[in-house]
């Protein structure tokens, strides 16, 4: 199979060859973007990501066989342009009312309400993270990138990635130990 670096190199003289990079990576970039925004914004993010990648293909490090970290880095920067919408969405999720009181006693309704509350709590934690911490965490959790790939995508040293992920995990640990679902789940009969 032809490596991404070979395809990018070939696309410099034969621009339509770059379509293979799109075919290989667009679905994963779209999934990553859709988890951070909405489906419609994700479509725009993918289009902008590959437009930027195509325009910057001459600057691609041909020593890297996979273009995935490079593309995730571009997508992350494109997503920053949409950050205002993301912050508004997370703010709205964190403002969801606690509907447990007066809820129907059936388990499925209670489970949905608990899940809604958990999403609101997690959204609050995500919103409280710095943008660099959130980016590193989401590239790790949603894009399934390694620390090295995250460092490449964000153009930072691997130690910085470790630090950002450590701080993000600490924020989530604090929330998970104080969250009502956590205390219910850990109670003994």
CSV table of N, CA and C in Angstrom, one decimal, residues 17-154:
chain,number,residue,atom,x,y,z
A,17,UNK,N,-4.1,13.4,-7.3
A,17,UNK,CA,-3.7,12.3,-6.5
A,17,UNK,C,-4.0,12.6,-5.0
A,18,UNK,N,-4.1,13.8,-4.6
A,18,UNK,CA,-4.4,14.2,-3.2
A,18,UNK,C,-5.8,13.6,-2.8
A,19,UNK,N,-6.6,13.3,-3.7
A,19,UNK,CA,-8.0,12.8,-3.4
A,19,UNK,C,-7.9,11.5,-2.5
A,20,UNK,N,-6.8,10.8,-2.7
A,20,UNK,CA,-6.6,9.5,-1.9
A,20,UNK,C,-6.4,9.8,-0.5
A,21,UNK,N,-5.7,10.9,-0.1
A,21,UNK,CA,-5.6,11.4,1.2
A,21,UNK,C,-6.9,11.7,1.8
A,22,UNK,N,-7.8,12.4,1.1
A,22,UNK,CA,-9.1,12.7,1.5
A,22,UNK,C,-9.9,11.4,1.7
A,23,UNK,N,-9.9,10.5,0.8
A,23,UNK,CA,-10.6,9.2,0.9
A,23,UNK,C,-10.2,8.4,2.2
A,24,UNK,N,-8.9,8.4,2.4
A,24,UNK,CA,-8.4,7.7,3.6
A,24,UNK,C,-8.7,8.3,4.9
A,25,UNK,N,-8.7,9.6,5.0
A,25,UNK,CA,-8.8,10.2,6.3
A,25,UNK,C,-10.0,11.1,6.6
A,26,UNK,N,-10.8,11.4,5.6
A,26,UNK,CA,-11.9,12.3,5.8
A,26,UNK,C,-12.9,11.7,6.8
A,27,UNK,N,-13.3,10.4,6.7
A,27,UNK,CA,-14.2,9.9,7.7
A,27,UNK,C,-13.8,10.1,9.2
A,28,UNK,N,-12.5,9.8,9.4
A,28,UNK,CA,-12.0,9.9,10.8
A,28,UNK,C,-12.0,11.4,11.3
A,29,UNK,N,-11.6,12.3,10.4
A,29,UNK,CA,-11.6,13.7,10.7
A,29,UNK,C,-13.0,14.2,10.9
A,30,UNK,N,-13.9,13.7,10.1
A,30,UNK,CA,-15.3,14.1,10.3
A,30,UNK,C,-15.9,13.6,11.6
A,31,UNK,N,-15.6,12.4,12.0
A,31,UNK,CA,-16.0,11.9,13.3
A,31,UNK,C,-15.5,12.7,14.5
A,32,UNK,N,-14.2,13.0,14.4
A,32,UNK,CA,-13.6,13.9,15.4
A,32,UNK,C,-14.2,15.2,15.5
A,33,UNK,N,-14.4,15.9,14.4
A,33,UNK,CA,-15.0,17.2,14.3
A,33,UNK,C,-16.5,17.1,14.8
A,34,UNK,N,-17.2,16.1,14.4
A,34,UNK,CA,-18.6,16.0,14.8
A,34,UNK,C,-18.8,15.8,16.3
A,35,UNK,N,-17.8,15.2,16.9
A,35,UNK,CA,-17.9,15.0,18.4
A,35,UNK,C,-17.6,16.3,19.1
A,36,UNK,N,-16.9,17.2,18.4
A,36,UNK,CA,-16.6,18.5,19.1
A,36,UNK,C,-17.6,19.6,18.7
A,37,UNK,N,-18.4,19.4,17.6
A,37,UNK,CA,-19.3,20.4,17.2
A,37,UNK,C,-20.6,19.7,16.8
A,38,UNK,N,-21.2,20.1,15.7
A,38,UNK,CA,-22.4,19.5,15.2
A,38,UNK,C,-22.0,18.9,13.8
A,39,UNK,N,-23.0,18.1,13.3
A,39,UNK,CA,-22.7,17.5,12.0
A,39,UNK,C,-22.5,18.5,10.9
A,40,UNK,N,-23.3,19.5,10.9
A,40,UNK,CA,-23.1,20.5,9.8
A,40,UNK,C,-21.8,21.3,9.9
A,41,UNK,N,-21.4,21.6,11.2
A,41,UNK,CA,-20.1,22.3,11.3
A,41,UNK,C,-19.0,21.3,11.0
A,42,UNK,N,-19.2,20.0,11.3
A,42,UNK,CA,-18.1,19.0,11.0
A,42,UNK,C,-17.9,18.9,9.5
A,43,UNK,N,-19.0,19.0,8.8
A,43,UNK,CA,-18.8,19.0,7.3
A,43,UNK,C,-17.9,20.2,6.9
A,44,UNK,N,-18.2,21.3,7.4
A,44,UNK,CA,-17.4,22.5,7.1
A,44,UNK,C,-15.9,22.3,7.5
A,45,UNK,N,-15.8,21.8,8.7
A,45,UNK,CA,-14.4,21.6,9.3
A,45,UNK,C,-13.6,20.6,8.4
A,46,UNK,N,-14.3,19.6,7.9
A,46,UNK,CA,-13.6,18.6,7.0
A,46,UNK,C,-13.2,19.3,5.7
A,47,UNK,N,-14.1,20.0,5.2
A,47,UNK,CA,-13.8,20.7,3.9
A,47,UNK,C,-12.7,21.7,4.1
A,48,UNK,N,-12.7,22.5,5.2
A,48,UNK,CA,-11.7,23.5,5.4
A,48,UNK,C,-10.3,22.8,5.7
A,49,UNK,N,-10.4,21.7,6.5
A,49,UNK,CA,-9.2,21.0,6.8
A,49,UNK,C,-8.5,20.5,5.6
A,50,UNK,N,-9.2,19.9,4.6
A,50,UNK,CA,-8.6,19.3,3.5
A,50,UNK,C,-8.2,20.4,2.5
A,51,UNK,N,-8.9,21.5,2.5
A,51,UNK,CA,-8.5,22.6,1.6
A,51,UNK,C,-7.1,23.2,2.1
A,52,UNK,N,-7.0,23.4,3.4
A,52,UNK,CA,-5.7,23.8,4.0
A,52,UNK,C,-4.6,22.8,3.7
A,53,UNK,N,-4.9,21.5,4.0
A,53,UNK,CA,-3.9,20.5,3.7
A,53,UNK,C,-3.5,20.5,2.3
A,54,UNK,N,-4.4,20.6,1.4
A,54,UNK,CA,-4.1,20.6,-0.1
A,54,UNK,C,-3.2,21.8,-0.4
A,55,UNK,N,-3.6,23.0,0.2
A,55,UNK,CA,-2.8,24.2,-0.1
A,55,UNK,C,-1.4,24.1,0.5
A,56,UNK,N,-1.2,23.4,1.7
A,56,UNK,CA,0.0,23.3,2.4
A,56,UNK,C,0.8,22.0,2.1
A,57,UNK,N,0.3,21.2,1.1
A,57,UNK,CA,1.0,19.9,0.9
A,57,UNK,C,2.4,20.0,0.6
A,58,UNK,N,2.9,21.1,0.1
A,58,UNK,CA,4.3,21.2,-0.2
A,58,UNK,C,5.2,21.3,1.1
A,59,UNK,N,4.5,21.7,2.2
A,59,UNK,CA,5.2,21.8,3.5
A,59,UNK,C,5.1,20.5,4.3
A,60,UNK,N,4.4,19.5,3.8
A,60,UNK,CA,4.2,18.3,4.6
A,60,UNK,C,5.6,17.6,4.8
A,61,UNK,N,5.8,17.1,6.0
A,61,UNK,CA,7.0,16.4,6.3
A,61,UNK,C,7.0,15.0,5.7
A,62,UNK,N,7.7,14.8,4.6
A,62,UNK,CA,7.6,13.6,3.9
A,62,UNK,C,8.2,12.4,4.6
A,63,UNK,N,8.9,12.7,5.7
A,63,UNK,CA,9.4,11.6,6.6
A,63,UNK,C,8.4,10.9,7.4
A,64,UNK,N,7.2,11.5,7.4
A,64,UNK,CA,6.1,10.9,8.2
A,64,UNK,C,5.2,10.1,7.2
A,65,UNK,N,5.1,8.8,7.5
A,65,UNK,CA,4.3,7.9,6.6
A,65,UNK,C,2.8,8.2,6.7
A,66,UNK,N,2.3,8.6,7.8
A,66,UNK,CA,0.8,8.8,8.0
A,66,UNK,C,0.6,10.3,8.1
A,67,UNK,N,-0.4,10.7,7.3
A,67,UNK,CA,-0.8,12.1,7.4
A,67,UNK,C,-1.8,12.4,8.5
A,68,UNK,N,-2.3,11.4,9.2
A,68,UNK,CA,-3.3,11.6,10.2
A,68,UNK,C,-3.0,12.6,11.2
A,69,UNK,N,-1.9,12.6,11.9
A,69,UNK,CA,-1.6,13.6,12.9
A,69,UNK,C,-1.6,15.0,12.3
A,70,UNK,N,-1.0,15.2,11.1
A,70,UNK,CA,-1.0,16.5,10.4
A,70,UNK,C,-2.4,17.0,10.2
A,71,UNK,N,-3.3,16.1,9.7
A,71,UNK,CA,-4.6,16.5,9.4
A,71,UNK,C,-5.4,16.8,10.7
A,72,UNK,N,-5.2,16.0,11.7
A,72,UNK,CA,-5.9,16.3,13.0
A,72,UNK,C,-5.4,17.7,13.6
A,73,UNK,N,-4.1,18.0,13.4
A,73,UNK,CA,-3.6,19.3,13.8
A,73,UNK,C,-4.3,20.4,13.0
A,74,UNK,N,-4.5,20.2,11.7
A,74,UNK,CA,-5.2,21.3,10.9
A,74,UNK,C,-6.6,21.4,11.4
A,75,UNK,N,-7.3,20.2,11.6
A,75,UNK,CA,-8.7,20.2,12.0
A,75,UNK,C,-8.8,20.9,13.3
A,76,UNK,N,-7.9,20.7,14.2
A,76,UNK,CA,-8.0,21.3,15.6
A,76,UNK,C,-7.9,22.8,15.4
A,77,UNK,N,-7.0,23.3,14.6
A,77,UNK,CA,-6.9,24.7,14.4
A,77,UNK,C,-8.2,25.3,13.7
A,78,UNK,N,-8.8,24.5,12.8
A,78,UNK,CA,-10.0,25.0,12.1
A,78,UNK,C,-11.1,25.0,13.2
A,79,UNK,N,-11.1,24.0,14.1
A,79,UNK,CA,-12.1,24.0,15.1
A,79,UNK,C,-12.0,25.2,16.0
A,80,UNK,N,-10.8,25.7,16.2
A,80,UNK,CA,-10.7,26.9,17.1
A,80,UNK,C,-11.5,28.1,16.5
A,81,UNK,N,-11.6,28.1,15.2
A,81,UNK,CA,-12.4,29.2,14.6
A,81,UNK,C,-13.9,29.0,15.0
A,82,UNK,N,-14.3,27.8,15.3
A,82,UNK,CA,-15.7,27.5,15.7
A,82,UNK,C,-15.8,27.4,17.2
A,83,UNK,N,-14.8,27.8,17.9
A,83,UNK,CA,-14.8,27.7,19.4
A,83,UNK,C,-16.0,28.4,20.0
A,84,UNK,N,-16.3,29.6,19.5
A,84,UNK,CA,-17.5,30.3,20.2
A,84,UNK,C,-18.7,29.4,20.2
A,85,UNK,N,-19.0,28.7,19.1
A,85,UNK,CA,-20.2,27.9,19.1
A,85,UNK,C,-20.0,26.7,20.0
A,86,UNK,N,-18.8,26.2,20.1
A,86,UNK,CA,-18.6,25.0,21.0
A,86,UNK,C,-18.8,25.5,22.5
A,87,UNK,N,-18.3,26.7,22.8
A,87,UNK,CA,-18.4,27.2,24.2
A,87,UNK,C,-19.9,27.4,24.5
A,88,UNK,N,-20.6,28.0,23.6
A,88,UNK,CA,-22.1,28.2,23.8
A,88,UNK,C,-22.8,26.8,24.0
A,89,UNK,N,-22.4,25.8,23.2
A,89,UNK,CA,-23.1,24.5,23.4
A,89,UNK,C,-22.8,23.9,24.8
A,90,UNK,N,-21.5,24.0,25.2
A,90,UNK,CA,-21.1,23.4,26.5
A,90,UNK,C,-21.7,24.2,27.6
A,91,UNK,N,-21.8,25.5,27.4
A,91,UNK,CA,-22.5,26.3,28.5
A,91,UNK,C,-23.9,26.0,28.6
A,92,UNK,N,-24.6,25.7,27.5
A,92,UNK,CA,-26.0,25.3,27.5
A,92,UNK,C,-26.2,24.0,28.2
A,93,UNK,N,-25.3,23.0,27.9
A,93,UNK,CA,-25.4,21.7,28.5
A,93,UNK,C,-25.1,21.8,30.0
A,94,UNK,N,-24.2,22.6,30.4
A,94,UNK,CA,-23.9,22.7,31.8
A,94,UNK,C,-25.0,23.4,32.6
A,95,UNK,N,-25.9,24.1,31.9
A,95,UNK,CA,-27.1,24.8,32.5
A,95,UNK,C,-28.3,23.9,32.6
A,96,UNK,N,-28.2,22.7,32.1
A,96,UNK,CA,-29.4,21.8,32.2
A,96,UNK,C,-29.9,21.7,33.6
A,97,UNK,N,-31.2,21.8,33.8
A,97,UNK,CA,-31.7,21.7,35.2
A,97,UNK,C,-31.6,20.3,35.7
A,98,UNK,N,-31.5,20.2,37.0
A,98,UNK,CA,-31.4,18.9,37.6
A,98,UNK,C,-32.9,18.4,37.8
A,99,UNK,N,-33.3,17.5,36.9
A,99,UNK,CA,-34.7,17.1,36.9
A,99,UNK,C,-35.0,15.9,37.7
A,100,UNK,N,-34.1,15.5,38.6
A,100,UNK,CA,-34.3,14.3,39.4
A,100,UNK,C,-35.5,14.4,40.3
A,101,UNK,N,-35.7,15.6,40.9
A,101,UNK,CA,-36.8,15.8,41.8
A,101,UNK,C,-38.1,15.8,41.0
A,102,UNK,N,-39.0,15.0,41.5
A,102,UNK,CA,-40.3,14.9,40.8
A,102,UNK,C,-40.3,14.1,39.5
A,103,UNK,N,-39.2,13.4,39.3
A,103,UNK,CA,-39.2,12.5,38.1
A,103,UNK,C,-40.0,11.3,38.3
A,104,UNK,N,-40.4,10.7,37.2
A,104,UNK,CA,-41.2,9.5,37.2
A,104,UNK,C,-40.3,8.4,37.9
A,105,UNK,N,-40.9,7.6,38.8
A,105,UNK,CA,-40.1,6.6,39.5
A,105,UNK,C,-39.6,5.5,38.6
A,106,UNK,N,-40.0,5.3,37.4
A,106,UNK,CA,-39.5,4.2,36.6
A,106,UNK,C,-38.1,4.4,36.3
A,107,UNK,N,-37.4,3.3,36.2
A,107,UNK,CA,-35.9,3.3,36.1
A,107,UNK,C,-35.4,3.9,34.8
A,108,UNK,N,-36.1,3.7,33.7
A,108,UNK,CA,-35.6,4.3,32.4
A,108,UNK,C,-35.7,5.8,32.4
A,109,UNK,N,-36.7,6.4,33.0
A,109,UNK,CA,-36.7,7.9,33.1
A,109,UNK,C,-35.6,8.4,34.0
A,110,UNK,N,-35.5,7.7,35.2
A,110,UNK,CA,-34.4,8.1,36.1
A,110,UNK,C,-33.0,7.9,35.5
A,111,UNK,N,-32.8,6.9,34.8
A,111,UNK,CA,-31.6,6.7,34.1
A,111,UNK,C,-31.3,7.8,33.1
A,112,UNK,N,-32.3,8.2,32.3
A,112,UNK,CA,-32.1,9.3,31.3
A,112,UNK,C,-31.8,10.6,32.0
A,113,UNK,N,-32.5,10.8,33.1
A,113,UNK,CA,-32.2,12.1,33.9
A,113,UNK,C,-30.8,12.0,34.4
A,114,UNK,N,-30.4,10.9,35.0
A,114,UNK,CA,-29.0,10.8,35.5
A,114,UNK,C,-28.0,10.9,34.4
A,115,UNK,N,-28.3,10.4,33.2
A,115,UNK,CA,-27.4,10.5,32.1
A,115,UNK,C,-27.3,12.0,31.6
A,116,UNK,N,-28.5,12.7,31.6
A,116,UNK,CA,-28.5,14.1,31.3
A,116,UNK,C,-27.6,14.9,32.2
A,117,UNK,N,-27.7,14.6,33.5
A,117,UNK,CA,-27.0,15.3,34.5
A,117,UNK,C,-25.5,15.0,34.3
A,118,UNK,N,-25.1,13.8,34.0
A,118,UNK,CA,-23.7,13.4,33.8
A,118,UNK,C,-23.2,14.2,32.6
A,119,UNK,N,-23.9,14.3,31.5
A,119,UNK,CA,-23.5,15.0,30.4
A,119,UNK,C,-23.3,16.5,30.7
A,120,UNK,N,-24.2,17.0,31.5
A,120,UNK,CA,-24.0,18.4,31.9
A,120,UNK,C,-22.8,18.6,32.8
A,121,UNK,N,-22.5,17.7,33.7
A,121,UNK,CA,-21.3,17.8,34.5
A,121,UNK,C,-20.1,17.7,33.7
A,122,UNK,N,-20.1,16.7,32.8
A,122,UNK,CA,-18.9,16.5,31.9
A,122,UNK,C,-18.7,17.7,31.0
A,123,UNK,N,-19.8,18.3,30.5
A,123,UNK,CA,-19.7,19.5,29.7
A,123,UNK,C,-19.1,20.6,30.5
A,124,UNK,N,-19.5,20.7,31.7
A,124,UNK,CA,-18.9,21.8,32.6
A,124,UNK,C,-17.4,21.6,32.8
A,125,UNK,N,-17.0,20.4,33.0
A,125,UNK,CA,-15.5,20.1,33.1
A,125,UNK,C,-14.8,20.4,31.8
A,126,UNK,N,-15.4,20.0,30.7
A,126,UNK,CA,-14.7,20.3,29.4
A,126,UNK,C,-14.6,21.8,29.2
A,127,UNK,N,-15.7,22.5,29.5
A,127,UNK,CA,-15.6,23.9,29.4
A,127,UNK,C,-14.6,24.6,30.3
A,128,UNK,N,-14.4,24.0,31.4
A,128,UNK,CA,-13.4,24.6,32.4
A,128,UNK,C,-12.0,24.4,32.0
A,129,UNK,N,-11.7,23.4,31.1
A,129,UNK,CA,-10.4,23.1,30.7
A,129,UNK,C,-9.9,24.2,29.8
A,130,UNK,N,-8.6,24.5,29.9
A,130,UNK,CA,-8.0,25.4,28.9
A,130,UNK,C,-8.1,24.8,27.5
A,131,UNK,N,-8.1,25.7,26.5
A,131,UNK,CA,-8.2,25.2,25.1
A,131,UNK,C,-7.1,24.1,24.8
A,132,UNK,N,-5.8,24.4,25.2
A,132,UNK,CA,-4.8,23.4,24.9
A,132,UNK,C,-5.1,22.0,25.6
A,133,UNK,N,-5.6,22.1,26.8
A,133,UNK,CA,-5.9,20.8,27.5
A,133,UNK,C,-7.1,20.1,26.9
A,134,UNK,N,-8.1,20.9,26.5
A,134,UNK,CA,-9.3,20.3,25.8
A,134,UNK,C,-8.8,19.6,24.5
A,135,UNK,N,-8.0,20.3,23.7
A,135,UNK,CA,-7.6,19.8,22.5
A,135,UNK,C,-6.8,18.5,22.6
A,136,UNK,N,-5.9,18.5,23.6
A,136,UNK,CA,-5.1,17.3,23.8
A,136,UNK,C,-6.0,16.1,24.2
A,137,UNK,N,-6.9,16.4,25.2
A,137,UNK,CA,-7.8,15.4,25.7
A,137,UNK,C,-8.7,14.8,24.6
A,138,UNK,N,-9.3,15.7,23.8
A,138,UNK,CA,-10.2,15.2,22.7
A,138,UNK,C,-9.4,14.5,21.6
A,139,UNK,N,-8.2,14.9,21.3
A,139,UNK,CA,-7.4,14.2,20.3
A,139,UNK,C,-7.1,12.8,20.8
A,140,UNK,N,-6.9,12.7,22.1
A,140,UNK,CA,-6.6,11.4,22.7
A,140,UNK,C,-7.8,10.5,22.8
A,141,UNK,N,-8.9,11.1,23.4
A,141,UNK,CA,-10.1,10.3,23.6
A,141,UNK,C,-11.0,10.0,22.4
A,142,UNK,N,-11.1,11.0,21.5
A,142,UNK,CA,-12.0,10.9,20.4
A,142,UNK,C,-11.3,10.5,19.1
A,143,UNK,N,-10.1,11.0,18.9
A,143,UNK,CA,-9.4,10.7,17.7
A,143,UNK,C,-8.5,9.5,17.9
A,144,UNK,N,-8.3,9.0,19.1
A,144,UNK,CA,-7.5,7.8,19.5
A,144,UNK,C,-6.1,8.0,19.0
A,145,UNK,N,-5.5,9.2,19.1
A,145,UNK,CA,-4.1,9.4,18.7
A,145,UNK,C,-3.2,9.1,19.9
A,146,UNK,N,-2.0,8.7,19.6
A,146,UNK,CA,-1.0,8.4,20.6
A,146,UNK,C,-0.5,9.8,21.1
A,147,UNK,N,0.3,9.8,22.2
A,147,UNK,CA,0.9,11.0,22.7
A,147,UNK,C,1.8,11.6,21.6
A,148,UNK,N,2.6,10.8,20.9
A,148,UNK,CA,3.4,11.3,19.8
A,148,UNK,C,2.6,11.9,18.7
A,149,UNK,N,1.5,11.3,18.3
A,149,UNK,CA,0.7,11.9,17.3
A,149,UNK,C,0.1,13.2,17.7
A,150,UNK,N,-0.4,13.3,19.0
A,150,UNK,CA,-0.9,14.5,19.5
A,150,UNK,C,0.1,15.6,19.5
A,151,UNK,N,1.3,15.3,19.9
A,151,UNK,CA,2.4,16.3,19.8
A,151,UNK,C,2.6,16.8,18.4
A,152,UNK,N,2.6,15.8,17.4
A,152,UNK,CA,2.7,16.2,16.0
A,152,UNK,C,1.6,17.1,15.6
A,153,UNK,N,0.3,16.7,16.0
A,153,UNK,CA,-0.8,17.4,15.5
A,153,UNK,C,-0.9,18.8,16.1
A,154,UNK,N,-0.5,19.0,17.3
A,154,UNK,CA,-0.5,20.3,18.0
A,154,UNK,C,0.8,21.1,17.9
